[in-house]
Coordinates of C-alpha atoms in Angstrom, one line a residue:
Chain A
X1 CA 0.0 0.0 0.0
X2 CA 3.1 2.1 0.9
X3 CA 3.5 2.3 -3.2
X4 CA 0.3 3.7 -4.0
X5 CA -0.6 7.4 -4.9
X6 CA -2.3 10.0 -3.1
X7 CA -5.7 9.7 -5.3
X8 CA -5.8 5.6 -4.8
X9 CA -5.1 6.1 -1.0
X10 CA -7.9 8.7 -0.8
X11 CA -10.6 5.6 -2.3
X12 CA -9.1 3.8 -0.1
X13 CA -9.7 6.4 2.9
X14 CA -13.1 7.1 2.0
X15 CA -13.8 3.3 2.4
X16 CA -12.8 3.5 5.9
X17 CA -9.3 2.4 5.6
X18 CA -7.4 3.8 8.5
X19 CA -4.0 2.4 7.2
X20 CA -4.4 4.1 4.0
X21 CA -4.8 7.4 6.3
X22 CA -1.7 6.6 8.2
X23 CA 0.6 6.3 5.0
X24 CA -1.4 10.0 3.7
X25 CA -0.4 11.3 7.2
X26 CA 2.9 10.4 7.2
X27 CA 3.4 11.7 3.7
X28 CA 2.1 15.5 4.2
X29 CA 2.1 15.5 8.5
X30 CA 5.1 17.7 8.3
X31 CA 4.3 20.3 5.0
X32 CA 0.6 20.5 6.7
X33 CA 1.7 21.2 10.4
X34 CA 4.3 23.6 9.1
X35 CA 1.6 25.6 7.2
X36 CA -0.5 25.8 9.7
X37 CA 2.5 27.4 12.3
X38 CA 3.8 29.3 9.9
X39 CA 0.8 30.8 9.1
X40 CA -1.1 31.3 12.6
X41 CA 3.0 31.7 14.6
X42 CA 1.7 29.4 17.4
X43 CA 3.2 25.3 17.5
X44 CA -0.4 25.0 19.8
X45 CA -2.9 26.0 17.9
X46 CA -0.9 24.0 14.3
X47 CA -1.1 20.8 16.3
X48 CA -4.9 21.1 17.4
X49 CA -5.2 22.2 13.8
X50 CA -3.6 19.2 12.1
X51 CA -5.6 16.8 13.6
X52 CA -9.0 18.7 13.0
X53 CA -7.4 18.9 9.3
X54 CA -7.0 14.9 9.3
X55 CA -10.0 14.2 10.8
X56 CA -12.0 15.8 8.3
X57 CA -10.1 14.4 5.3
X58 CA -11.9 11.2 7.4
X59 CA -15.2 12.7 7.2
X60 CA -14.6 13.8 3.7
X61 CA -12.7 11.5 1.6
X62 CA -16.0 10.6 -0.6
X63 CA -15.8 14.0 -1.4
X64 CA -12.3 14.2 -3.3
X65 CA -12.5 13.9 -6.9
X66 CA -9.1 14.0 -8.9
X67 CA -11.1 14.8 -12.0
X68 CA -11.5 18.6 -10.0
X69 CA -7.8 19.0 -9.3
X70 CA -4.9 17.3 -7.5
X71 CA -5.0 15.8 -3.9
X72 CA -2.4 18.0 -2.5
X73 CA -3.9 21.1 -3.8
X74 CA -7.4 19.7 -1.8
X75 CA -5.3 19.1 1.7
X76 CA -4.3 22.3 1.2
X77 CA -7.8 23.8 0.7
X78 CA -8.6 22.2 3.1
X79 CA -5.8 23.1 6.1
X80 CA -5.9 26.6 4.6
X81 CA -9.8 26.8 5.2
X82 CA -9.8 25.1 8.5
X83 CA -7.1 27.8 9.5
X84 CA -9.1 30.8 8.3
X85 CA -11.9 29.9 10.5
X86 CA -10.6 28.9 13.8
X87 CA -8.4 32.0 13.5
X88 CA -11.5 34.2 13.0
X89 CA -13.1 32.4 15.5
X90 CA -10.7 32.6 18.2
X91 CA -10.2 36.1 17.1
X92 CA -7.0 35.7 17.5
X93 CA -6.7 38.8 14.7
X94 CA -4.2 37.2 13.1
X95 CA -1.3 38.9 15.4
X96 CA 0.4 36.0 17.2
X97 CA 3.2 36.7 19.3
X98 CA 5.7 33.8 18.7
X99 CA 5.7 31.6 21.7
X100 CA 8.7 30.6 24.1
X101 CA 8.7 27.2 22.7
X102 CA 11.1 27.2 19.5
X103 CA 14.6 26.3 21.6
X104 CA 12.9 23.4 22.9
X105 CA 12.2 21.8 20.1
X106 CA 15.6 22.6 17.9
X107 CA 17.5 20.4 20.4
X108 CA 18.2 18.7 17.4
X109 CA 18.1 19.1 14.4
X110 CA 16.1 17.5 10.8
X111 CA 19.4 15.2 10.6
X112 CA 19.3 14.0 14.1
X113 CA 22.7 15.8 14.7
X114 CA 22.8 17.7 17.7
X115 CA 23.2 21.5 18.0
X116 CA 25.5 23.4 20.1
X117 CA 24.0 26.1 22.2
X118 CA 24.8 29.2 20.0
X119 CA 23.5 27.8 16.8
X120 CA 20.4 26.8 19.0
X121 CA 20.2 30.4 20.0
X122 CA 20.7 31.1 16.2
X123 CA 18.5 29.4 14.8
X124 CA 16.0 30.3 17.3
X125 CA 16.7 33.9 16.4
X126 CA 16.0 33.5 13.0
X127 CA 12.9 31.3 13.2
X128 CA 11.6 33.9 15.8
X129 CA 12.1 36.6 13.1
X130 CA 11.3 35.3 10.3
X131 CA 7.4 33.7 12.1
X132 CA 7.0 37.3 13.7
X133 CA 7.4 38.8 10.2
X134 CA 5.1 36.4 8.6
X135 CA 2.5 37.0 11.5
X136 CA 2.8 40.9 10.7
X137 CA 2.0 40.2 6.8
X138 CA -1.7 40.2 6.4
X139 CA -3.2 36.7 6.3
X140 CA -4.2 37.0 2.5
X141 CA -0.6 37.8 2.0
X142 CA 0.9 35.8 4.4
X143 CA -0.9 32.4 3.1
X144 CA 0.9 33.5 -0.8
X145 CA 4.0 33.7 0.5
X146 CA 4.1 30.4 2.7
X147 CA 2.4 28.2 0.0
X148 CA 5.1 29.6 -2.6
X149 CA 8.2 29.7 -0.7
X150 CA 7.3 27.1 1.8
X151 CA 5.1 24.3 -0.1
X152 CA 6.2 25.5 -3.4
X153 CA 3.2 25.2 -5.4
X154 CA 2.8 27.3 -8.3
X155 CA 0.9 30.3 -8.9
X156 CA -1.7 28.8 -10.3
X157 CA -2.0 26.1 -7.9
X158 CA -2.4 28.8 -5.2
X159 CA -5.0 30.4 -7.0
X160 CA -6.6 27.4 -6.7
X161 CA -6.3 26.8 -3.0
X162 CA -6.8 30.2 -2.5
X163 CA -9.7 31.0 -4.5
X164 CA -8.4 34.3 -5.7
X165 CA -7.6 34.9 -9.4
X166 CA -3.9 34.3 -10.1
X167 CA -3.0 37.5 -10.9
X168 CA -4.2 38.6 -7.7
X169 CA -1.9 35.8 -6.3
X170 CA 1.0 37.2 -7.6
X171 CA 0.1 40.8 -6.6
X172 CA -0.2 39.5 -2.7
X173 CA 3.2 37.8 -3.3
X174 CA 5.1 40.7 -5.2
X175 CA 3.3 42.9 -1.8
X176 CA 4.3 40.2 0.7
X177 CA 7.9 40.6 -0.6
X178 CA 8.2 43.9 -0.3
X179 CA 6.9 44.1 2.9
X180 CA 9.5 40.6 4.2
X181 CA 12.4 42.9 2.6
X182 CA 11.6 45.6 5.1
X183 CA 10.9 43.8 8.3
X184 CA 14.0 41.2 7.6
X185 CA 16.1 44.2 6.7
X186 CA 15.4 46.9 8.5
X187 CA 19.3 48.5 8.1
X188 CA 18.0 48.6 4.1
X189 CA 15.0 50.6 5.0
X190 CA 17.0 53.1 7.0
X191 CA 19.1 53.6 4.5
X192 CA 16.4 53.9 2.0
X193 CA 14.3 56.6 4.5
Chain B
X1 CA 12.9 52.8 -13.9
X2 CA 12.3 49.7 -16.1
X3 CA 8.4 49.2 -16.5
X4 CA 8.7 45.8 -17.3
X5 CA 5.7 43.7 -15.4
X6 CA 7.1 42.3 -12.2
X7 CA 4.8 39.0 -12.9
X8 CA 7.1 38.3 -16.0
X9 CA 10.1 38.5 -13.2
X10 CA 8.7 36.2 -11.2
X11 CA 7.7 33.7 -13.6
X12 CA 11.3 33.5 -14.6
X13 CA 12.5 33.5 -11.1
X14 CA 10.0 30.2 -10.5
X15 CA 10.7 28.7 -14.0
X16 CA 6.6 29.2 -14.3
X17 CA 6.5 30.8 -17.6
X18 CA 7.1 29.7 -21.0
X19 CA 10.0 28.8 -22.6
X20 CA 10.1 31.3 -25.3
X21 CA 8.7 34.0 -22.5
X22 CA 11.9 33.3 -20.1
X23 CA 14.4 33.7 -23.0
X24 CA 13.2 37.0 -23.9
X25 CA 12.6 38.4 -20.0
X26 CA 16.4 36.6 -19.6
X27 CA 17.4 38.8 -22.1
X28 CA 15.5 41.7 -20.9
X29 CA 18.0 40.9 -17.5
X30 CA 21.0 41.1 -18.8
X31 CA 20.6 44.6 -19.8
X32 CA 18.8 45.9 -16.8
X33 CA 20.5 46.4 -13.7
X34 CA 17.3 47.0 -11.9
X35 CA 15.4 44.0 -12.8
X36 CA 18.7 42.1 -12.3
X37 CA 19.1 44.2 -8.1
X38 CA 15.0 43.3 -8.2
X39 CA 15.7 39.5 -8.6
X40 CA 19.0 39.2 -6.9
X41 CA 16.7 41.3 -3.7
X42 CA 13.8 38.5 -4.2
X43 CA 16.7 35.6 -4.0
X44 CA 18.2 37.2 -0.8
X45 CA 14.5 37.4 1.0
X46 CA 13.0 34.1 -0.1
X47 CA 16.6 32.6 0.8
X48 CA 16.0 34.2 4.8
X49 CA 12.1 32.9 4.5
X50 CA 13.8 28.9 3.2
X51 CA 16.4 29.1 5.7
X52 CA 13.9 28.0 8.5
X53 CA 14.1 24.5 9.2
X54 CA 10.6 23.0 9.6
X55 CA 8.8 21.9 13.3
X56 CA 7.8 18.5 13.7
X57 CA 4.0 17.8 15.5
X58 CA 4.2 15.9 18.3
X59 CA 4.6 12.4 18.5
X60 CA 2.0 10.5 18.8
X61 CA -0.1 12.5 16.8
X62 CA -1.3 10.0 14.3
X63 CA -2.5 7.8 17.0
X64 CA -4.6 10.3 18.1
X65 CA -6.2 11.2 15.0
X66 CA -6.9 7.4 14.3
X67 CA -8.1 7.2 17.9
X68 CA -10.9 9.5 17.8
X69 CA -12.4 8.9 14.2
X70 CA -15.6 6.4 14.1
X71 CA -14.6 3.5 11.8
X72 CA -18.3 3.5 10.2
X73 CA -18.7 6.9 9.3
X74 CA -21.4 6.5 6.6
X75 CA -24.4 7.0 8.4
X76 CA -22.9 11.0 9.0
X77 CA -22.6 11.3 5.2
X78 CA -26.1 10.6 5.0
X79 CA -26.8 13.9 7.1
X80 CA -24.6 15.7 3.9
X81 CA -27.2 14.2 1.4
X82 CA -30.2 15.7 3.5
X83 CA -28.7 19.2 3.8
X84 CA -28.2 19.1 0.2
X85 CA -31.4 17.5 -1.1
X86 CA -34.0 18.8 1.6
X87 CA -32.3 22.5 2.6
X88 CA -32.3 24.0 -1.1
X89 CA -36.4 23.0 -2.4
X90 CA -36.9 24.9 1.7
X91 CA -35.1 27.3 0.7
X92 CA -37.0 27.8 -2.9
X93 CA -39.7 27.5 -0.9
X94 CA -39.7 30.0 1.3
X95 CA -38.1 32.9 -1.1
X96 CA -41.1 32.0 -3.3
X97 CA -43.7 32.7 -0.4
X98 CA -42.0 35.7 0.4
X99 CA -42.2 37.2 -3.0
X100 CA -45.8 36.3 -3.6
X101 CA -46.7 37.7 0.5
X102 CA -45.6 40.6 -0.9
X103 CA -47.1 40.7 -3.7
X104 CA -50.2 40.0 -2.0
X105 CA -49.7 42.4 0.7
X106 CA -49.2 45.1 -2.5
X107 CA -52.6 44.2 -4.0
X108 CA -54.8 44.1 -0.5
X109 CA -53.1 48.0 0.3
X110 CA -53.7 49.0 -3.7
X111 CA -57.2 47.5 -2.9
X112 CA -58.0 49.3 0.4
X113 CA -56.2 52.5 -0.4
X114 CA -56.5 53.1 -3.8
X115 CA -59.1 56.3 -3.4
X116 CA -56.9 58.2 -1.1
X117 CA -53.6 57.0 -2.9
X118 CA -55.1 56.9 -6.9
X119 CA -52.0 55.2 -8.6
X120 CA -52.5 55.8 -12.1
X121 CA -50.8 57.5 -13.5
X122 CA -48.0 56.7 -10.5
X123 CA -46.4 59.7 -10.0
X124 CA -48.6 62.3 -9.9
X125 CA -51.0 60.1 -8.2
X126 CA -48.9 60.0 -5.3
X127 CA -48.2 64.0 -5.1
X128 CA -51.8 64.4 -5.1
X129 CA -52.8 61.9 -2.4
X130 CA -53.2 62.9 0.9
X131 CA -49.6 61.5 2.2
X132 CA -48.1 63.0 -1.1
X133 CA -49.3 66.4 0.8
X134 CA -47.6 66.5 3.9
X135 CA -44.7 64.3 2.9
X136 CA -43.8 66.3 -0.4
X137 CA -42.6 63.7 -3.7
X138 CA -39.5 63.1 -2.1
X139 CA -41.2 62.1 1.1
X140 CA -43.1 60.0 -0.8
X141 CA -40.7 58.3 -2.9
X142 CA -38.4 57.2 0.2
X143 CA -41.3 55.9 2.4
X144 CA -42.2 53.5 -0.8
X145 CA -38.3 52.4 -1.4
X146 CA -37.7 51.7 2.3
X147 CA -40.9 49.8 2.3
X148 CA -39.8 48.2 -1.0
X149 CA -36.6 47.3 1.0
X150 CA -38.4 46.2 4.2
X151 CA -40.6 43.4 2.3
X152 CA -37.1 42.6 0.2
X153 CA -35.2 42.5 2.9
X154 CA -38.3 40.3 5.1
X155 CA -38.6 37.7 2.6
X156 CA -34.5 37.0 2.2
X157 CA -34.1 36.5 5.6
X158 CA -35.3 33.2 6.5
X159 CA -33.5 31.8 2.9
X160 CA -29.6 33.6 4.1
X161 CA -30.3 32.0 7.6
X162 CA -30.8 28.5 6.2
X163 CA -28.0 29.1 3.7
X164 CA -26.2 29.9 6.6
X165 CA -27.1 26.5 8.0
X166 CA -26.3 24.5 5.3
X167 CA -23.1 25.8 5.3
X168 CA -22.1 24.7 8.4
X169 CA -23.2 21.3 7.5
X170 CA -20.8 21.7 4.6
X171 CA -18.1 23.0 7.0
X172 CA -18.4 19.8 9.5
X173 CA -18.8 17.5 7.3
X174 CA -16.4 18.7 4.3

């Protein structure tokens, strides 16, 4: 079953077959969980939302049709739209402040390897500004530039998962851009004022 | 200050556009020093986004998912096929009464009220009524579009409340 692609596992899903879930889990746990933080800036609120994102790709697995478009692009509708709403609903205003719990988890790193203290406190650093200048991008914005640079889909496909026309999509990315470059550099905008 | 379209920059940058398009925007490059700072600025930027390494959820994750989902989950589908089939003849239904109420509740008032408020011909009618009097044309003619808006606005309601509702059957249930 390991072998099989996305749209065979989602039949296979939407006859109830939790293995077939497992191996779609395992296969897009870590690009959906990192949408989600990257685009609400809270570890929290990404792992409530990953499992709410799973749970209705359950419930809704007789609803996928790969005639309509590709399986990833529909996870992403999917995490995308359950983000919108619980983030209007908790009113969290889209402002997180980026929590205390990035060291924690770098103890090590994707490899396994270890990491001294100061490229911890690094890489910490640089997480921490680079999710508190994501969270200060409006969320239309802020959902181009993670999908693109992040998930790397195409314009297009973001249009899709998105709903917005595509060259709106690349307006909100050229905008996002602009706005990255001045919160990542702020020496550049001095220099510029 | 190069006017070139920043889309045909990026398309380039992603490889997204056409063959023939990125040779001639390539070319475009070479000779521009601001489309070449513009790109080399995008590079530097999405290179400080990339160089994030990703979180991992928490273990145990998966088994918590799996955990909580009912293995028969058919019979909550079925609740999807009754939003679907039974909401949108309600909703039909009810836009359809409202229209004809008023309609209806047009006729019975030209019926009852058509000496003191003679309609034909419309507009001079209505100056010459008794309301037209004290309310002036003007008067007259935004007392009949608020009302036309009240009745409007009455018979949508119950239909974008149960759109409403159907919506959040969609939301639970995909």
């Amino acid at each position: 079953m390991e072998n099989k692609q996305d749209n065979e596992l989602m039949y296979l899903v939407a006859e109830k077959n939790t293995q077939a879930l497992k191996i779609i889990y395992k296969r897009y746990e870590m690009r959906v969980f990192n949408f989600i933080y990257r685009y609400t800036g809270s570890r929290g609120v990404a792992q409530e939302l990953i499992q709410e994102t799973f749970t209705r790709l359950w419930f809704s697995a007789h609803l996928f049709d790969e005639r309509k478009g590709n399986f990833k692009g529909w996870l992403y509708t999917m995490a995308l739209n359950i983000t919108r709403n619980e983030m209007s609903k908790k009113e969290y205003l889209y402002g997180f402040k980026v929590m205390d719990e990035t060291v924690q988890h770098l103890s090590t790193n994707n490899n396994g390897i270890r990491e001294t203290p100061e490229q911890l406190y690094e890489e910490s650093e640089t997480r921490n500004s680079v999710i508190n200048a994501l969270t200060q991008l409006k969320p239309y914005i802020r959902e181009v530039i993670i999908l693109k640079n992040y998930d790397h889909l195409k314009f297009k496909e973001i249009a899709e998962v998105t709903g917005a026309p595509e060259g709106t999509v690349k307006a909100r990315y050229l905008k996002g851009i602009d706005i990255l470059k001045a919160i990542l550099n702020p020496k550049e905008v001095i220099n510029h004022v | 200050m190069c006017n070139i379209n920043k889309n045909r920059l990026l398309a380039l940058y992603f490889h997204e556009g056409t063959e023939r398009e990125d040779k001639k925007i390539r070319g475009h490059v070479e000779q521009c020093s601001e489309c070449r700072d513009y790109l080399l600025q995008l590079e530097e930027t999405t290179n400080l986004l990339n160089s994030v390494t990703e979180v991992k959820p928490l273990d145990g994750t998966l088994d918590m998912i799996v955990d909580t989902l009912p293995l028969n989950a058919p019979e909550n589908i079925q609740t999807v096929e009754w939003a679907k089939t039974d909401i949108l003849p309600l909703k039909s239904i009810i836009s359809i009464v409202g229209i004809l109420l008023f309609i209806t509740g047009s006729l019975v008032f030209l019926y009852f009220f058509h000496d003191k408020l003679d309609f034909l011909p419309f507009w001079d009618a209505l100056e010459k009524s008794w309301a037209g009097k004290y309310l002036g044309s003007w008067g007259m003619a935004a007392i009949l579009f608020f009302l036309f808006g009240t009745f409007i606005s009455m018979a949508l309601t119950p239909v974008l409340i149960l759109e409403n509702q159907s919506k959040k059957y969609r939301y639970y249930f995909g």
